[in-house]
């Protein structure tokens, strides 16, 4: 029995990145061997065990054979005769197909160390095309490693295009698409996820509402980058910068301008009403991918209300209160924070505007504090009852917001 550290732990150690998970492969063992040493079985489709002390995963070396379409269309074979090289050969990318022995020796049959040095995301073998999830994984790894200079090898991109052309991505189940997308939106440069999918032709299949934004012009005085798709990429990366690892903010950023793809050609580059026309495509995307309820709800609010946030310093106090009420900000301040982060990312996600101030956020936070400080007790003490209490509280909250000094516009 030989044990090896594999996958991300080896890759990240070579890159000098923090190691999150330690996964291991075991060569020359049977399930009974693992059980005899105290390992606890957890795998359903193939033999995976948890170490009795560390809780880390140990999988028996295995091979796989394509039996049908999609992620589940594989038959796995694990026995003591499967070699380490055979196990590594079934992995997606060369940088993930490096093993480290218990003595520290690296086993690298597919030149993953070379590709780490050259900053290349390259497939291990032609079998890459058999699993459509790998296309999403490559795009996600691009989002993670683009800040380090990684790019997708042209021959790998060619295989990804072939997977789209052959209809393999049509067999991706919504849960897997969302799972990979959610992780990508929490990476350092989520724009790379979108760009890789678009270059492979998969964005139009999986996210047609997003793909439709590319080539749509915007007014240059507000958007020096012109192209709405380019703006989206800038917003995604700014959201990742302002809220690292926050896929909720990332999803709202992804969807905030979907309405611009619906603008009639004869009124371009203006996009009057895009905040409303974007709701239908957003709902379609969220339903298709089975997006969590809060993600879908806040994304819709960000779509509808981001222009009101940008105009916050010009709004009447009563309108500001209505905005806070729509966001449920008085009861859920964390939701306001997420919303404001999306709006700030939208404002700063423009060519040459990355360091622009966004005083609207400061003002809306202050408005929330002022409105939230108004309670019902004083009105009850005055003898008000029923709806009269709510009406009095609303007037008081509007008055409190009206007293807030407005910072200079950014």
Coordinates of C-alpha atoms in Angstrom, one line a residue:
X1 CA 0.0 0.0 0.0
X2 CA 1.4 3.4 -1.1
X3 CA -0.2 6.7 -0.2
X4 CA 0.2 10.0 -2.1
X5 CA -0.9 13.5 -1.6
X6 CA -2.6 14.6 -4.9
X7 CA -4.4 17.4 -6.7
X8 CA -4.9 20.9 -5.3
X9 CA -2.7 20.4 -2.2
X10 CA 0.4 19.6 -4.4
X11 CA -0.5 22.3 -6.9
X12 CA -0.9 25.0 -4.4
X13 CA 2.2 24.1 -2.5
X14 CA 4.2 24.5 -5.7
X15 CA 2.5 27.9 -6.3
X16 CA 3.2 29.0 -2.7
X17 CA -0.5 29.4 -2.1
X18 CA -2.4 28.4 1.1
X19 CA -3.4 24.7 1.2
X20 CA -7.1 24.3 2.0
X21 CA -7.8 20.6 1.5
X22 CA -5.5 17.5 1.6
X23 CA -6.6 14.8 -0.7
X24 CA -4.8 11.5 -1.0
X25 CA -4.8 8.5 -3.4
X26 CA -3.9 5.0 -2.2
X27 CA -2.3 2.5 -4.6
X28 CA -2.2 -1.2 -4.0
X29 CA -5.0 -1.5 -1.5
X30 CA -8.5 -2.9 -1.3
X31 CA -11.5 -1.6 0.7
X32 CA -10.9 -4.3 3.3
X33 CA -7.3 -3.1 3.7
X34 CA -8.5 0.4 4.4
X35 CA -11.1 -0.7 6.8
X36 CA -8.6 -2.8 8.7
X37 CA -6.5 0.3 9.3
X38 CA -9.4 2.2 10.7
X39 CA -10.4 4.3 7.7
X40 CA -14.1 5.1 7.5
X41 CA -15.9 4.6 4.1
X42 CA -17.8 7.6 2.6
X43 CA -17.7 7.1 -1.1
X44 CA -20.9 6.0 -2.9
X45 CA -19.8 5.7 -6.6
X46 CA -16.2 4.7 -5.8
X47 CA -14.1 3.8 -2.7
X48 CA -13.3 6.9 -0.7
X49 CA -12.3 6.8 3.0
X50 CA -11.7 9.3 5.8
X51 CA -8.5 9.0 7.8
X52 CA -9.4 7.9 11.4
X53 CA -7.4 10.8 13.0
X54 CA -7.1 13.6 10.5
X55 CA -10.5 13.2 8.7
X56 CA -8.7 13.8 5.3
X57 CA -10.0 11.9 2.2
X58 CA -8.1 8.9 0.9
X59 CA -9.4 7.4 -2.4
X60 CA -8.3 4.1 -3.9
X61 CA -6.5 4.6 -7.2
X62 CA -9.1 4.1 -10.0
X63 CA -9.7 4.4 -13.7
X64 CA -12.9 5.5 -15.4
X65 CA -14.7 4.7 -18.6
X66 CA -17.3 6.8 -20.4
X67 CA -20.7 5.1 -20.5
X68 CA -23.1 7.9 -21.3
X69 CA -23.6 11.6 -21.4
X70 CA -23.0 14.1 -18.7
X71 CA -21.3 14.0 -15.3
X72 CA -22.8 10.7 -14.2
X73 CA -22.0 8.9 -17.5
X74 CA -18.9 7.1 -16.2
X75 CA -18.0 3.6 -14.8
X76 CA -15.2 3.5 -12.3
X77 CA -12.8 0.7 -11.7
X78 CA -10.7 0.5 -8.5
X79 CA -8.5 -2.4 -7.5
X80 CA -4.9 -2.9 -6.2
X81 CA -3.6 -3.2 -9.8
X82 CA -4.5 0.3 -10.8
X83 CA -1.3 2.4 -11.0
X84 CA -0.7 5.9 -9.8
X85 CA -0.1 7.1 -13.4
X86 CA -3.5 5.5 -14.4
X87 CA -5.2 7.4 -11.6
X88 CA -3.6 10.7 -12.5
X89 CA -4.4 10.2 -16.2
X90 CA -8.1 10.6 -15.5
X91 CA -7.7 14.1 -14.0
X92 CA -8.7 17.2 -15.8
X93 CA -5.6 19.5 -15.9
X94 CA -1.9 18.8 -15.8
X95 CA -1.4 21.1 -12.8
X96 CA -3.9 18.9 -10.9
X97 CA -2.3 15.7 -11.9
X98 CA 0.8 15.8 -9.7
X99 CA 1.3 13.5 -6.8
X100 CA 3.6 13.7 -3.8
X101 CA 4.9 10.6 -2.1
X102 CA 5.2 10.2 1.7
X103 CA 8.9 10.9 1.3
X104 CA 8.2 14.2 -0.5
X105 CA 9.1 12.9 -4.0
X106 CA 6.9 14.3 -6.8
X107 CA 5.3 12.1 -9.4
X108 CA 4.5 14.2 -12.5
X109 CA 3.9 12.1 -15.6
X110 CA 2.0 14.8 -17.4
X111 CA 4.4 17.7 -16.9
X112 CA 2.2 19.7 -14.5
X113 CA 5.3 21.4 -13.0
X114 CA 6.2 22.7 -16.4
X115 CA 2.7 24.1 -16.9
X116 CA 2.8 25.7 -13.5
X117 CA 6.0 27.4 -14.5
X118 CA 4.6 28.5 -17.8
X119 CA 1.3 29.5 -16.3
X120 CA -0.8 27.2 -18.5
X121 CA -4.1 25.4 -17.9
X122 CA -3.7 22.3 -20.1
X123 CA -5.8 19.1 -20.3
X124 CA -4.2 15.9 -19.3
X125 CA -5.5 13.7 -22.1
X126 CA -8.1 13.5 -24.9
X127 CA -10.5 12.0 -22.4
X128 CA -11.0 15.6 -21.2
X129 CA -13.9 15.9 -23.6
X130 CA -15.8 13.1 -21.9
X131 CA -16.9 15.2 -18.9
X132 CA -18.6 18.5 -19.6
X133 CA -18.0 19.7 -16.1
X134 CA -14.4 20.0 -16.9
X135 CA -15.2 22.9 -19.2
X136 CA -16.7 24.7 -16.3
X137 CA -13.8 23.7 -14.1
X138 CA -11.2 25.1 -16.5
X139 CA -13.1 28.4 -16.6
X140 CA -13.3 28.4 -12.8
X141 CA -9.5 27.8 -12.5
X142 CA -9.0 30.6 -14.9
X143 CA -10.9 32.9 -12.5
X144 CA -8.7 31.7 -9.7
X145 CA -5.3 31.8 -11.4
X146 CA -5.7 34.6 -13.9
X147 CA -4.1 37.1 -11.4
X148 CA -1.0 34.9 -11.5
X149 CA -0.8 35.0 -15.3
X150 CA -2.4 31.7 -16.1
X151 CA -4.1 31.2 -19.5
X152 CA -5.8 28.3 -21.2
X153 CA -3.7 26.3 -23.7
X154 CA -4.9 26.7 -27.2
X155 CA -5.2 22.9 -27.7
X156 CA -7.3 22.7 -24.5
X157 CA -9.5 25.6 -25.8
X158 CA -10.0 23.7 -29.0
X159 CA -11.2 20.6 -27.1
X160 CA -13.6 22.9 -25.2
X161 CA -15.0 24.3 -28.4
X162 CA -15.5 20.8 -29.7
X163 CA -17.4 19.8 -26.6
X164 CA -19.8 22.7 -27.2
X165 CA -20.1 21.9 -30.9
X166 CA -20.8 18.2 -30.1
X167 CA -23.6 19.2 -27.6
X168 CA -21.8 17.7 -24.6
X169 CA -22.4 20.8 -22.5
X170 CA -26.1 20.4 -23.2
X171 CA -26.1 17.5 -20.8
X172 CA -24.8 19.6 -17.8
X173 CA -27.3 19.5 -15.0
X174 CA -28.3 22.9 -13.5
X175 CA -26.9 22.0 -10.0
X176 CA -23.4 21.4 -11.4
X177 CA -23.5 24.6 -13.5
X178 CA -24.5 26.6 -10.5
X179 CA -22.0 24.9 -8.2
X180 CA -19.1 25.8 -10.5
X181 CA -20.5 29.2 -11.2
X182 CA -20.9 30.0 -7.6
X183 CA -17.3 29.1 -6.8
X184 CA -16.0 31.0 -9.8
X185 CA -17.9 34.2 -8.7
X186 CA -16.0 33.9 -5.4
X187 CA -12.6 33.8 -7.1
X188 CA -10.2 36.7 -7.5
X189 CA -10.9 37.4 -11.1
X190 CA -14.4 36.1 -12.1
X191 CA -14.2 37.9 -15.4
X192 CA -11.9 35.2 -16.6
X193 CA -14.6 32.6 -16.0
X194 CA -16.9 34.5 -18.3
X195 CA -14.3 35.1 -20.9
X196 CA -13.1 31.5 -21.1
X197 CA -16.7 30.3 -21.4
X198 CA -17.4 32.8 -24.1
X199 CA -14.2 31.9 -26.1
X200 CA -15.2 28.3 -25.9
X201 CA -18.8 29.1 -27.1
X202 CA -20.3 27.8 -23.9
X203 CA -21.5 31.2 -22.5
X204 CA -24.1 31.4 -25.3
X205 CA -25.3 27.9 -24.3
X206 CA -25.2 28.1 -20.5
X207 CA -25.7 31.9 -20.0
X208 CA -27.3 33.3 -23.1
X209 CA -28.6 36.3 -21.1
X210 CA -25.0 37.2 -20.2
X211 CA -23.6 36.4 -23.7
X212 CA -26.1 38.8 -25.2
X213 CA -24.5 41.8 -23.5
X214 CA -21.3 41.6 -25.6
X215 CA -21.3 44.0 -28.5
X216 CA -24.1 46.2 -27.0
X217 CA -22.9 49.8 -26.9
X218 CA -23.3 52.2 -24.0
X219 CA -22.9 56.0 -23.8
X220 CA -19.2 56.8 -23.8
X221 CA -19.6 59.7 -21.2
X222 CA -20.8 57.2 -18.6
X223 CA -19.1 54.1 -19.9
X224 CA -15.7 54.8 -21.6
X225 CA -15.4 51.0 -22.2
X226 CA -18.5 51.3 -24.5
X227 CA -19.2 47.5 -24.7
X228 CA -21.6 46.3 -22.1
X229 CA -19.9 42.9 -22.0
X230 CA -16.6 44.6 -21.1
X231 CA -18.4 46.7 -18.5
X232 CA -19.8 43.5 -17.0
X233 CA -16.3 42.0 -16.7
X234 CA -15.0 45.1 -15.0
X235 CA -17.9 45.1 -12.5
X236 CA -17.3 41.4 -11.7
X237 CA -13.7 42.0 -10.9
X238 CA -14.4 45.1 -8.9
X239 CA -17.1 43.2 -6.9
X240 CA -14.4 40.5 -6.2
X241 CA -12.1 43.2 -5.1
X242 CA -14.6 44.9 -2.8
X243 CA -16.1 41.7 -1.4
X244 CA -13.5 38.9 -1.7
X245 CA -15.0 35.4 -1.8
X246 CA -18.6 36.7 -1.7
X247 CA -20.6 34.8 -4.4
X248 CA -23.8 36.6 -3.5
X249 CA -22.3 40.0 -4.4
X250 CA -20.7 38.3 -7.5
X251 CA -24.0 36.9 -8.7
X252 CA -25.7 40.3 -8.3
X253 CA -22.9 41.9 -10.3
X254 CA -23.3 39.3 -13.0
X255 CA -27.0 40.0 -13.4
X256 CA -27.3 43.7 -12.7
X257 CA -27.3 44.9 -16.3
X258 CA -29.0 42.1 -18.2
X259 CA -31.7 44.5 -19.4
X260 CA -29.2 46.3 -21.6
X261 CA -29.3 43.3 -24.0
X262 CA -33.0 44.0 -24.4
X263 CA -32.7 47.6 -25.5
X264 CA -34.1 48.3 -29.0
X265 CA -31.4 48.9 -31.5
X266 CA -32.9 52.3 -32.6
X267 CA -32.4 53.9 -29.2
X268 CA -28.8 52.7 -28.5
X269 CA -26.5 53.6 -27.0
X270 CA -29.0 54.8 -24.4
X271 CA -30.6 52.2 -22.1
X272 CA -33.6 53.9 -20.6
X273 CA -35.5 51.5 -18.4
X274 CA -32.9 48.7 -18.6
X275 CA -33.3 48.3 -14.8
X276 CA -36.8 47.0 -15.4
X277 CA -36.3 45.1 -18.6
X278 CA -33.5 43.1 -17.0
X279 CA -35.9 41.4 -14.5
X280 CA -37.3 38.9 -17.0
X281 CA -34.0 37.5 -18.2
X282 CA -32.6 37.5 -14.7
X283 CA -35.6 35.4 -13.5
X284 CA -35.1 33.1 -16.4
X285 CA -31.5 32.5 -15.6
X286 CA -32.1 32.1 -11.9
X287 CA -34.9 29.6 -12.5
X288 CA -32.9 27.6 -15.0
X289 CA -29.8 27.2 -12.8
X290 CA -31.9 26.7 -9.6
X291 CA -30.2 29.7 -8.0
X292 CA -30.7 30.0 -4.2
X293 CA -33.6 32.2 -3.2
X294 CA -31.6 35.0 -1.6
X295 CA -29.2 35.2 -4.5
X296 CA -32.2 35.6 -6.9
X297 CA -34.0 38.0 -4.7
X298 CA -31.1 40.3 -4.1
X299 CA -30.0 40.2 -7.7
X300 CA -33.4 41.3 -8.7
X301 CA -33.3 44.2 -6.3
X302 CA -29.8 45.2 -7.5
X303 CA -31.1 45.1 -11.1
X304 CA -34.2 47.2 -10.3
X305 CA -32.7 49.6 -7.9
X306 CA -29.0 50.2 -8.7
X307 CA -29.8 53.4 -10.6
X308 CA -31.7 54.7 -7.5
X309 CA -28.6 54.0 -5.4
X310 CA -26.4 56.0 -7.9
X311 CA -28.9 58.9 -7.7
X312 CA -29.3 58.6 -3.9
X313 CA -27.9 62.1 -3.2
X314 CA -30.6 63.6 -5.5
X315 CA -33.5 61.6 -4.2
X316 CA -36.2 63.0 -1.9
X317 CA -36.1 61.7 1.7
X318 CA -39.3 59.8 1.1
X319 CA -37.9 58.1 -1.9
X320 CA -34.8 57.1 0.0
X321 CA -37.0 55.5 2.7
X322 CA -38.9 53.6 0.0
X323 CA -35.6 52.3 -1.4
X324 CA -34.5 51.2 2.1
X325 CA -37.9 49.5 2.6
X326 CA -37.7 47.6 -0.6
X327 CA -34.3 46.3 0.5
X328 CA -35.7 45.4 3.9
X329 CA -32.6 47.3 5.1
X330 CA -34.0 48.4 8.5
X331 CA -34.4 44.7 9.6
X332 CA -31.5 43.3 7.5
X333 CA -28.5 45.7 7.4
X334 CA -26.3 43.0 5.9
X335 CA -28.5 43.0 2.8
X336 CA -28.0 46.7 2.4
X337 CA -24.3 46.2 2.6
X338 CA -24.3 43.6 -0.1
X339 CA -26.5 45.8 -2.3
X340 CA -24.3 48.8 -1.8
X341 CA -21.2 46.8 -2.7
X342 CA -22.8 45.7 -6.0
X343 CA -23.7 49.3 -6.7
X344 CA -20.2 50.6 -5.9
X345 CA -18.8 47.8 -8.1
X346 CA -21.1 49.0 -10.9
X347 CA -20.0 52.6 -10.6
X348 CA -16.3 51.8 -10.3
X349 CA -16.3 48.9 -12.9
X350 CA -15.7 51.3 -15.8
X351 CA -12.7 52.1 -17.8
X352 CA -10.5 54.5 -15.9
X353 CA -13.0 54.8 -12.9
X354 CA -11.6 52.0 -10.7
X355 CA -10.6 54.4 -7.9
X356 CA -13.7 56.6 -8.1
X357 CA -15.4 57.6 -4.8
X358 CA -18.9 56.3 -4.1
X359 CA -20.3 58.7 -1.4
X360 CA -23.8 57.3 -2.2
X361 CA -23.0 54.3 0.0
X362 CA -22.0 56.5 2.9
X363 CA -25.2 58.5 2.6
X364 CA -27.5 55.4 2.4
X365 CA -25.8 53.8 5.4
X366 CA -26.5 57.0 7.3
X367 CA -30.0 57.1 6.1
X368 CA -30.6 53.6 7.3
X369 CA -29.2 54.4 10.7
X370 CA -31.3 57.5 11.0
X371 CA -34.5 55.7 9.9
X372 CA -33.7 52.7 12.1
X373 CA -33.4 54.9 15.2
X374 CA -37.1 55.8 15.0
X375 CA -39.1 53.3 17.1
X376 CA -42.8 53.0 17.9
X377 CA -42.7 53.5 21.6
X378 CA -42.9 57.3 21.6
X379 CA -46.0 57.2 19.4
X380 CA -47.7 54.6 21.5
X381 CA -47.0 56.8 24.5
X382 CA -48.7 59.7 22.7
X383 CA -51.8 57.5 22.5
X384 CA -51.6 56.5 18.8
X385 CA -53.0 53.1 17.8
X386 CA -53.2 50.9 14.8
X387 CA -52.2 52.2 11.4
X388 CA -51.6 55.7 12.9
X389 CA -48.4 54.4 14.5
X390 CA -47.0 53.2 11.3
X391 CA -47.9 56.5 9.5
X392 CA -46.3 58.5 12.3
X393 CA -43.2 56.4 12.2
X394 CA -42.9 56.8 8.4
X395 CA -43.2 60.6 8.7
X396 CA -40.6 60.6 11.5
X397 CA -38.2 58.5 9.5
X398 CA -38.5 60.7 6.4
X399 CA -37.8 63.7 8.6
X400 CA -34.8 62.0 10.1
X401 CA -33.4 61.2 6.7
X402 CA -33.9 64.8 5.6
X403 CA -31.5 66.0 8.3
X404 CA -28.6 63.9 7.1
X405 CA -25.8 66.1 5.5
X406 CA -25.2 65.0 1.9
X407 CA -21.6 64.4 0.9
X408 CA -20.2 65.8 -2.3
X409 CA -21.1 63.6 -5.3
X410 CA -18.4 61.3 -6.6

